[in-house]
PDB file of C-alpha atoms in Angstrom:
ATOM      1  CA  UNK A1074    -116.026 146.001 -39.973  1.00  0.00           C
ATOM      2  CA  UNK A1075    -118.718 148.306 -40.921  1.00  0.00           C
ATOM      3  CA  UNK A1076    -121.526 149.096 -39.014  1.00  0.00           C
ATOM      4  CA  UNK A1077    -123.200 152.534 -39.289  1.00  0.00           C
ATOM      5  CA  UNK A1078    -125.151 152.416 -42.916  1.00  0.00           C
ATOM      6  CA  UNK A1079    -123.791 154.731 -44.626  1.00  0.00           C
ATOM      7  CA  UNK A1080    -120.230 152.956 -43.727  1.00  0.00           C
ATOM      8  CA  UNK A1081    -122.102 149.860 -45.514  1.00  0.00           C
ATOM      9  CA  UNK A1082    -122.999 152.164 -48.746  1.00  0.00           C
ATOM     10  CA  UNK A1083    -119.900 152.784 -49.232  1.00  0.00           C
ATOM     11  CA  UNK A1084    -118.405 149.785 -48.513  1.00  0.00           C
ATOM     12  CA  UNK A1085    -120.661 148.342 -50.783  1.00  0.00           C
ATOM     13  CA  UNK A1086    -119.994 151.264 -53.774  1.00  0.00           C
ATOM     14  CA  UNK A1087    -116.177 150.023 -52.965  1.00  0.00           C
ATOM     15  CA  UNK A1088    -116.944 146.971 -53.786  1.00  0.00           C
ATOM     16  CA  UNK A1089    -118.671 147.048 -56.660  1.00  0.00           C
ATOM     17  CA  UNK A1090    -116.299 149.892 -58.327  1.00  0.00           C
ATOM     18  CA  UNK A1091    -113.085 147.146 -57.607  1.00  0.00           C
ATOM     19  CA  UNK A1092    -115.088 144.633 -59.798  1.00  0.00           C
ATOM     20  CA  UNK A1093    -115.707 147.386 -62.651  1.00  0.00           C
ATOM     21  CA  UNK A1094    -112.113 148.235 -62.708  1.00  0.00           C
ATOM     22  CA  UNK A1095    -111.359 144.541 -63.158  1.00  0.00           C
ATOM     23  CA  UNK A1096    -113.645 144.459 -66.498  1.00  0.00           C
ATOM     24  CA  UNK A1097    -110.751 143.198 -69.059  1.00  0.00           C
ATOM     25  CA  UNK A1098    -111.590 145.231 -72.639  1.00  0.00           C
ATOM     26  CA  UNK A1099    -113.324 141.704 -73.395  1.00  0.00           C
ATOM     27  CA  UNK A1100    -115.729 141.241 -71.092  1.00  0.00           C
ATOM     28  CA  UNK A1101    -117.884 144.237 -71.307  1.00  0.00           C
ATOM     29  CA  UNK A1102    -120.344 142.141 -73.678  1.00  0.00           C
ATOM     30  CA  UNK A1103    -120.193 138.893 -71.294  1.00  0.00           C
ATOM     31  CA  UNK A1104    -123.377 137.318 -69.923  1.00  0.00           C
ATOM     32  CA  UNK A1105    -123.843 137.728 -66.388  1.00  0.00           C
ATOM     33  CA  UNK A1106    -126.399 135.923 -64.124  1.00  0.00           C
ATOM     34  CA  UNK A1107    -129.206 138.713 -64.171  1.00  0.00           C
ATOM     35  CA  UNK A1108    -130.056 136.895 -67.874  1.00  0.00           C
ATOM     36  CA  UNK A1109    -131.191 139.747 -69.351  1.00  0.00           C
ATOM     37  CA  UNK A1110    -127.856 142.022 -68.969  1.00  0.00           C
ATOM     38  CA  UNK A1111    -124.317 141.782 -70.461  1.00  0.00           C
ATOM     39  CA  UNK A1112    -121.663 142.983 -68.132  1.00  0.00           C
ATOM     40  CA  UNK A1113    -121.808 146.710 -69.445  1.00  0.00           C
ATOM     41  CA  UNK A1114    -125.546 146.712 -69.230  1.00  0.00           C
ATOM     42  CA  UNK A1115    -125.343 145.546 -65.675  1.00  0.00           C
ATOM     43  CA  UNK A1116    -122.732 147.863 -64.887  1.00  0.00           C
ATOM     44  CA  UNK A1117    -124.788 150.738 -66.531  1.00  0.00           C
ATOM     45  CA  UNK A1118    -127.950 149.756 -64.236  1.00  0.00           C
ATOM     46  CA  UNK A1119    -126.258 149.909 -61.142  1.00  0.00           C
ATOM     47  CA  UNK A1120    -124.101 153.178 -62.464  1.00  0.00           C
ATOM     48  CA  UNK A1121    -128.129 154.280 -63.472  1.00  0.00           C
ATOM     49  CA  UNK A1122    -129.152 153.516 -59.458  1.00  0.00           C
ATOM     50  CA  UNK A1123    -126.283 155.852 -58.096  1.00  0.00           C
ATOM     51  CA  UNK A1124    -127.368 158.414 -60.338  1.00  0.00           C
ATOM     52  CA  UNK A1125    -130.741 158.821 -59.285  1.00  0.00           C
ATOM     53  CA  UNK A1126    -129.742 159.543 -55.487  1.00  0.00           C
ATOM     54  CA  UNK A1127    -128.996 163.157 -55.993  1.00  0.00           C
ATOM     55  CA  UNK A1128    -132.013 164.149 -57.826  1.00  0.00           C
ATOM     56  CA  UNK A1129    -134.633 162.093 -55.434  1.00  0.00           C
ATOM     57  CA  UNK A1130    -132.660 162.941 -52.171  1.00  0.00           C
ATOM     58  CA  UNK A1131    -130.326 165.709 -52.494  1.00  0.00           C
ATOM     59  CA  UNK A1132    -132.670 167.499 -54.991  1.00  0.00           C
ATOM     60  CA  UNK A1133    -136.289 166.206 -53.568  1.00  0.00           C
ATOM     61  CA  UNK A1134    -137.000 165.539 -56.830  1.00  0.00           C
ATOM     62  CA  UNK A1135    -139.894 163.264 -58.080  1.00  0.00           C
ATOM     63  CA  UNK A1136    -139.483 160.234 -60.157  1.00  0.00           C
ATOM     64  CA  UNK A1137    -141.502 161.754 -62.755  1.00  0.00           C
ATOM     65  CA  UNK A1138    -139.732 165.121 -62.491  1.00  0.00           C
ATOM     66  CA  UNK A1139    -136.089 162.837 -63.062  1.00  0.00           C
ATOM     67  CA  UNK A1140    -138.421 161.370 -66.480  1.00  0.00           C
ATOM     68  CA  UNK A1141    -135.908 160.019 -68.828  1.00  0.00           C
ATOM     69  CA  UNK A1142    -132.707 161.910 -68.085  1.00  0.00           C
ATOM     70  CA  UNK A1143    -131.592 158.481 -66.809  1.00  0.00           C
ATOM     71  CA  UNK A1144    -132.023 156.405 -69.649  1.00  0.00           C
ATOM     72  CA  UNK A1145    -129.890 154.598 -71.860  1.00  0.00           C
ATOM     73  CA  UNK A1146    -126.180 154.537 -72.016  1.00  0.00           C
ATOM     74  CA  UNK A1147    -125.335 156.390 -69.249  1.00  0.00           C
ATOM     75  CA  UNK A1148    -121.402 154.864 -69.234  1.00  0.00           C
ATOM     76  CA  UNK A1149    -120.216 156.600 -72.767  1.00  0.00           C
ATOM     77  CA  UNK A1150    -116.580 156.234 -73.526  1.00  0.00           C
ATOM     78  CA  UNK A1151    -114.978 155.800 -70.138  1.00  0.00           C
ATOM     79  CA  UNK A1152    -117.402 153.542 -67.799  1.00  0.00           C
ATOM     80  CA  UNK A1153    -115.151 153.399 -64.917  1.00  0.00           C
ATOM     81  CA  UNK A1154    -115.232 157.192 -64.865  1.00  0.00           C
ATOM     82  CA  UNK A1155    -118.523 156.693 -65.646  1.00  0.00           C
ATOM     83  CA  UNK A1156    -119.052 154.248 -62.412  1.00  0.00           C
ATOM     84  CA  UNK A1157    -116.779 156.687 -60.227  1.00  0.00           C
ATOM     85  CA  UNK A1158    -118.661 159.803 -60.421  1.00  0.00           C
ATOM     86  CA  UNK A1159    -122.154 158.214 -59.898  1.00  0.00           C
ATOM     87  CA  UNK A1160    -120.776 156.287 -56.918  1.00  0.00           C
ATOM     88  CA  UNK A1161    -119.039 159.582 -55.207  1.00  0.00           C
ATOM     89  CA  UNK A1162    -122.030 161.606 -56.102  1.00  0.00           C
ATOM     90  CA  UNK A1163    -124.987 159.046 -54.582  1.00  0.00           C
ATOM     91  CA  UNK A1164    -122.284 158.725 -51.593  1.00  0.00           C
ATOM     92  CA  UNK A1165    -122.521 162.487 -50.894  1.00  0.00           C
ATOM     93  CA  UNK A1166    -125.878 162.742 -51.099  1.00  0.00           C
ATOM     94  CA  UNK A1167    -126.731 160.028 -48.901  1.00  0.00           C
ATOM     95  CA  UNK A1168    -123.876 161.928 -46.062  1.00  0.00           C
ATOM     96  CA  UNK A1169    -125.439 165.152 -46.464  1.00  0.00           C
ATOM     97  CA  UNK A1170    -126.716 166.273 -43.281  1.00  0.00           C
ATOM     98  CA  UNK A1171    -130.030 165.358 -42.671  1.00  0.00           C
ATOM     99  CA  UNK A1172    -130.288 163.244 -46.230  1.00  0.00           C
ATOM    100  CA  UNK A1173    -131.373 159.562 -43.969  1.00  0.00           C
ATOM    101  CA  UNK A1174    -133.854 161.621 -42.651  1.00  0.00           C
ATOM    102  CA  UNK A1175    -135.404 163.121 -45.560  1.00  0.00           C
ATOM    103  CA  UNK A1176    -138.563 161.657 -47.151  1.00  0.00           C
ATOM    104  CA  UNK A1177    -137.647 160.756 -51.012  1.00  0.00           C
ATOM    105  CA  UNK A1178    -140.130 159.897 -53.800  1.00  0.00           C
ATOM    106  CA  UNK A1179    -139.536 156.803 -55.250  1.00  0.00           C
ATOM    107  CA  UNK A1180    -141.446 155.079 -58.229  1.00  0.00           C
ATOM    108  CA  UNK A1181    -143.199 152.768 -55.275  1.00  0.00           C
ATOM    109  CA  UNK A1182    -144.103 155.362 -53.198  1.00  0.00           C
ATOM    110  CA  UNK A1183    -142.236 157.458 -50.290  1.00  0.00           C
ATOM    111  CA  UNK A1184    -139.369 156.191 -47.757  1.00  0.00           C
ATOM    112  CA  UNK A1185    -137.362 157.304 -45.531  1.00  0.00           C
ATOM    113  CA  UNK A1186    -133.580 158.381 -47.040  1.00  0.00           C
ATOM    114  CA  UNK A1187    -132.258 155.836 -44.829  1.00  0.00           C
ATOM    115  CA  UNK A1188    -134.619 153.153 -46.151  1.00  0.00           C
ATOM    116  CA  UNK A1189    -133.700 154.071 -49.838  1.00  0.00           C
ATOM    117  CA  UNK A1190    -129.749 153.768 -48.768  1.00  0.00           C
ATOM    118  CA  UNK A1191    -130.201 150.585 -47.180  1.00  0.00           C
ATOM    119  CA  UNK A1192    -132.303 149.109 -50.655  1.00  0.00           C
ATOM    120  CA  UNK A1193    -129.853 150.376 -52.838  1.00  0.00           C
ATOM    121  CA  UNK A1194    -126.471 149.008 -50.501  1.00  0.00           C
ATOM    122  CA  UNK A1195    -128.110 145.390 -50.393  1.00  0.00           C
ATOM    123  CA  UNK A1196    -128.917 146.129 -54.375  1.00  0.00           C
ATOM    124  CA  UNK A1197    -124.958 147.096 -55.146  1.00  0.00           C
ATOM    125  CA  UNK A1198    -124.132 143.570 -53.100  1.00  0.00           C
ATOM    126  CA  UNK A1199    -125.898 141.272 -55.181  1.00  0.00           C
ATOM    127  CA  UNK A1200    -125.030 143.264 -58.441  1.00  0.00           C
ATOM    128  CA  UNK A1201    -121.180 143.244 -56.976  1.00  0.00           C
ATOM    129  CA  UNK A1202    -121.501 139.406 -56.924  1.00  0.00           C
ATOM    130  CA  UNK A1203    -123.214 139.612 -60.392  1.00  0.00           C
ATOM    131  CA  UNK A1204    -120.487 141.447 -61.614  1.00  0.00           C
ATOM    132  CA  UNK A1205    -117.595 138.789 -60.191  1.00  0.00           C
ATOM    133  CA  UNK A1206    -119.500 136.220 -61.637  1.00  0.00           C
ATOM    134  CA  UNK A1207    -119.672 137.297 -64.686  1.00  0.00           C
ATOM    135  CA  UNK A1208    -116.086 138.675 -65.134  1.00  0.00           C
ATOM    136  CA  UNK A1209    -114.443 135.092 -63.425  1.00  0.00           C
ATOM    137  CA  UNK A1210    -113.666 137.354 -60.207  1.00  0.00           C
ATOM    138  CA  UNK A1211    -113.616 135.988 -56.668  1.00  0.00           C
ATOM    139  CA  UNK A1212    -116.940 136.011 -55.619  1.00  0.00           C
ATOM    140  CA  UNK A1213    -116.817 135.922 -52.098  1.00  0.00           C
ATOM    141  CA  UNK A1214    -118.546 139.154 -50.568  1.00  0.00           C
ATOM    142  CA  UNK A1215    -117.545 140.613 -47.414  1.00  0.00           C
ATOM    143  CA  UNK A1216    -119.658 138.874 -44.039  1.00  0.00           C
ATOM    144  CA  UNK A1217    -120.760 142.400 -42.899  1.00  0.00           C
ATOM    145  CA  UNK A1218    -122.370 143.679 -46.011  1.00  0.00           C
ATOM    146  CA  UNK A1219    -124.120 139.662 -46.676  1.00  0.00           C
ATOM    147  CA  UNK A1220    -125.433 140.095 -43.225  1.00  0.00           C
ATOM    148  CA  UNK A1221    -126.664 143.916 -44.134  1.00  0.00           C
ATOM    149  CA  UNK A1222    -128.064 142.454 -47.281  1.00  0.00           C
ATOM    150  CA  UNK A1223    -130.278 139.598 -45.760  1.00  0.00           C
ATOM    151  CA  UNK A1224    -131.522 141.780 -43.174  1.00  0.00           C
ATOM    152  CA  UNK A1225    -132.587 144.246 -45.771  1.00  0.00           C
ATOM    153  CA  UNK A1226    -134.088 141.890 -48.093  1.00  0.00           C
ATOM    154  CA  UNK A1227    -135.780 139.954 -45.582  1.00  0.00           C
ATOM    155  CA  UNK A1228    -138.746 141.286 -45.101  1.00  0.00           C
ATOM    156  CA  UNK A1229    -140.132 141.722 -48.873  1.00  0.00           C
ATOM    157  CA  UNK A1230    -138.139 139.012 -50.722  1.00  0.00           C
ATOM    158  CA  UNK A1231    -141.246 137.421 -51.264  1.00  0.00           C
ATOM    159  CA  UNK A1232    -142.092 140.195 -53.106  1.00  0.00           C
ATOM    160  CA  UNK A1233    -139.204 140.464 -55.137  1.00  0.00           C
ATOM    161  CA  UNK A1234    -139.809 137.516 -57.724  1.00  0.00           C
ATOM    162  CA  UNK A1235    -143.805 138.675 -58.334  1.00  0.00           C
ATOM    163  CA  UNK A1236    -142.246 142.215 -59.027  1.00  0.00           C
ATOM    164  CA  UNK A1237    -140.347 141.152 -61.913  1.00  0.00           C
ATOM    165  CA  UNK A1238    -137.391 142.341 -60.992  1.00  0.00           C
ATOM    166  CA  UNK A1239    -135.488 139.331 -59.675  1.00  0.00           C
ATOM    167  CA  UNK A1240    -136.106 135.382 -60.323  1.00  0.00           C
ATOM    168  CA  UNK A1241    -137.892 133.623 -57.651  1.00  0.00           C
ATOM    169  CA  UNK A1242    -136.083 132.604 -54.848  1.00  0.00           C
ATOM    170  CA  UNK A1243    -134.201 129.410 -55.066  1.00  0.00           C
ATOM    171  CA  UNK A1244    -134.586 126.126 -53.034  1.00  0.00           C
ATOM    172  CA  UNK A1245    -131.265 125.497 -50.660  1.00  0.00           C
ATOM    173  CA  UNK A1246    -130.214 122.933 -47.930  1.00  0.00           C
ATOM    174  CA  UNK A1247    -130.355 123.880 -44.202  1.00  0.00           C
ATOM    175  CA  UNK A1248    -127.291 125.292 -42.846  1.00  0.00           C
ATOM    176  CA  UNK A1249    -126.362 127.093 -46.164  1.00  0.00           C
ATOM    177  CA  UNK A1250    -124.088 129.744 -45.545  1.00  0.00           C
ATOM    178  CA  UNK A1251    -125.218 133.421 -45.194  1.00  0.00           C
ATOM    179  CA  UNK A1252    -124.252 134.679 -48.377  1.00  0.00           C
ATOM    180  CA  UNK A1253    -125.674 130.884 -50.407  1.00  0.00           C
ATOM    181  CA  UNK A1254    -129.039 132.276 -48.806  1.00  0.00           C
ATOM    182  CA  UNK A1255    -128.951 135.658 -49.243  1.00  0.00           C
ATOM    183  CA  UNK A1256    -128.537 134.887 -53.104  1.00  0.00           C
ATOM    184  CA  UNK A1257    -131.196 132.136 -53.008  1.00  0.00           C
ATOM    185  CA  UNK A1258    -133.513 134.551 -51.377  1.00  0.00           C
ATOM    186  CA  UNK A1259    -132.877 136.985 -54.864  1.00  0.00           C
ATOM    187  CA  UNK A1260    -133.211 134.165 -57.219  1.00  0.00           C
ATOM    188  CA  UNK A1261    -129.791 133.242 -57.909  1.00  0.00           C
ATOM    189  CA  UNK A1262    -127.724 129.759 -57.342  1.00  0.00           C
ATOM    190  CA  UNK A1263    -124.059 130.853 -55.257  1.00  0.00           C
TER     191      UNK A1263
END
């Protein structure tokens, strides 16, 4: 079982990249739960959220520097390759000596490399469970990165509806497993 961070980034990239290899050819234009994605689109967010990690952290790059080189289709012909290289990439800047440490720019203001990993791990989880959903996958995620995921979300997930970036948080029943409330803490019914 994981337990250092950077064991649960990758863990989490791992996971994610075994539900993009399952895409059948048919599925890429499937609905998923985040409504307004298909599979690929989904799939090219989270492949867009690896990519960023070497300019901000490796590169100290700004957001605004980064502008619009990571827009649109960033998949092309081959999105598993596609999927692969970002995840790699984002995996070895984030195990670069010193990169948890660094400060890094992001669009809300600066944080900690470590901080940035940890947002973007509990991101790939609920995007991996997206992604299952969508493509009729089992979507049972690993204990160790639900656990991660809650304690990362925690503490601004009532922030997370108002930014417009996830549905509100949904209503469950005490006793609801871990990964039932993780979900219902980013909006979406396990």
């Amino acid at each position: 079982m994981p337990d250092t961070l950077l064991e649960q980034h990758a863990e989490a990239l791992r996971l994610f990249g075994g539900y993009v290899r399952a895409i059948a050819d048919d599925q890429w234009a499937a609905p998923t739960p985040c409504t307004e994605w298909n599979v690929r689109e989904l799939v090219n967010h989270v492949t867009g959220e690896q990519r960023w990690i070497p300019p901000l952290v490796t590169d100290g790059r700004t957001v605004e520097d980064v502008g619009d080189e990571l827009s649109g289709d960033l998949l092309g012909a081959d999105p598993v390759a596609a999927w692969d290289r970002a995840a790699a990439a984002a995996h070895a800047a984030f195990t670069a000596s010193g990169a948890l440490d660094r400060t890094v720019r992001l669009s809300y203001g600066p944080a900690l490399g470590s901080a940035y990993c940890s947002e973007l791990t509990a991101d790939c989880v609920v995007h991996a469970w997206d992604l299952a959903r969508a493509i009729g996958a089992d979507d049972r995620l690993p204990d160790s990165l639900v656990e991660f995921s809650i304690k990362e979300v925690m503490p601004y997930a009532d922030g997370l509806a108002a930014s417009g970036a996830y549905a509100p948080p949904v209503e469950i029943q005490a006793g609801a497993d871990a990964q039932t409330r993780l979900l219902a803490l980013v909006g979406r019914r396990g």
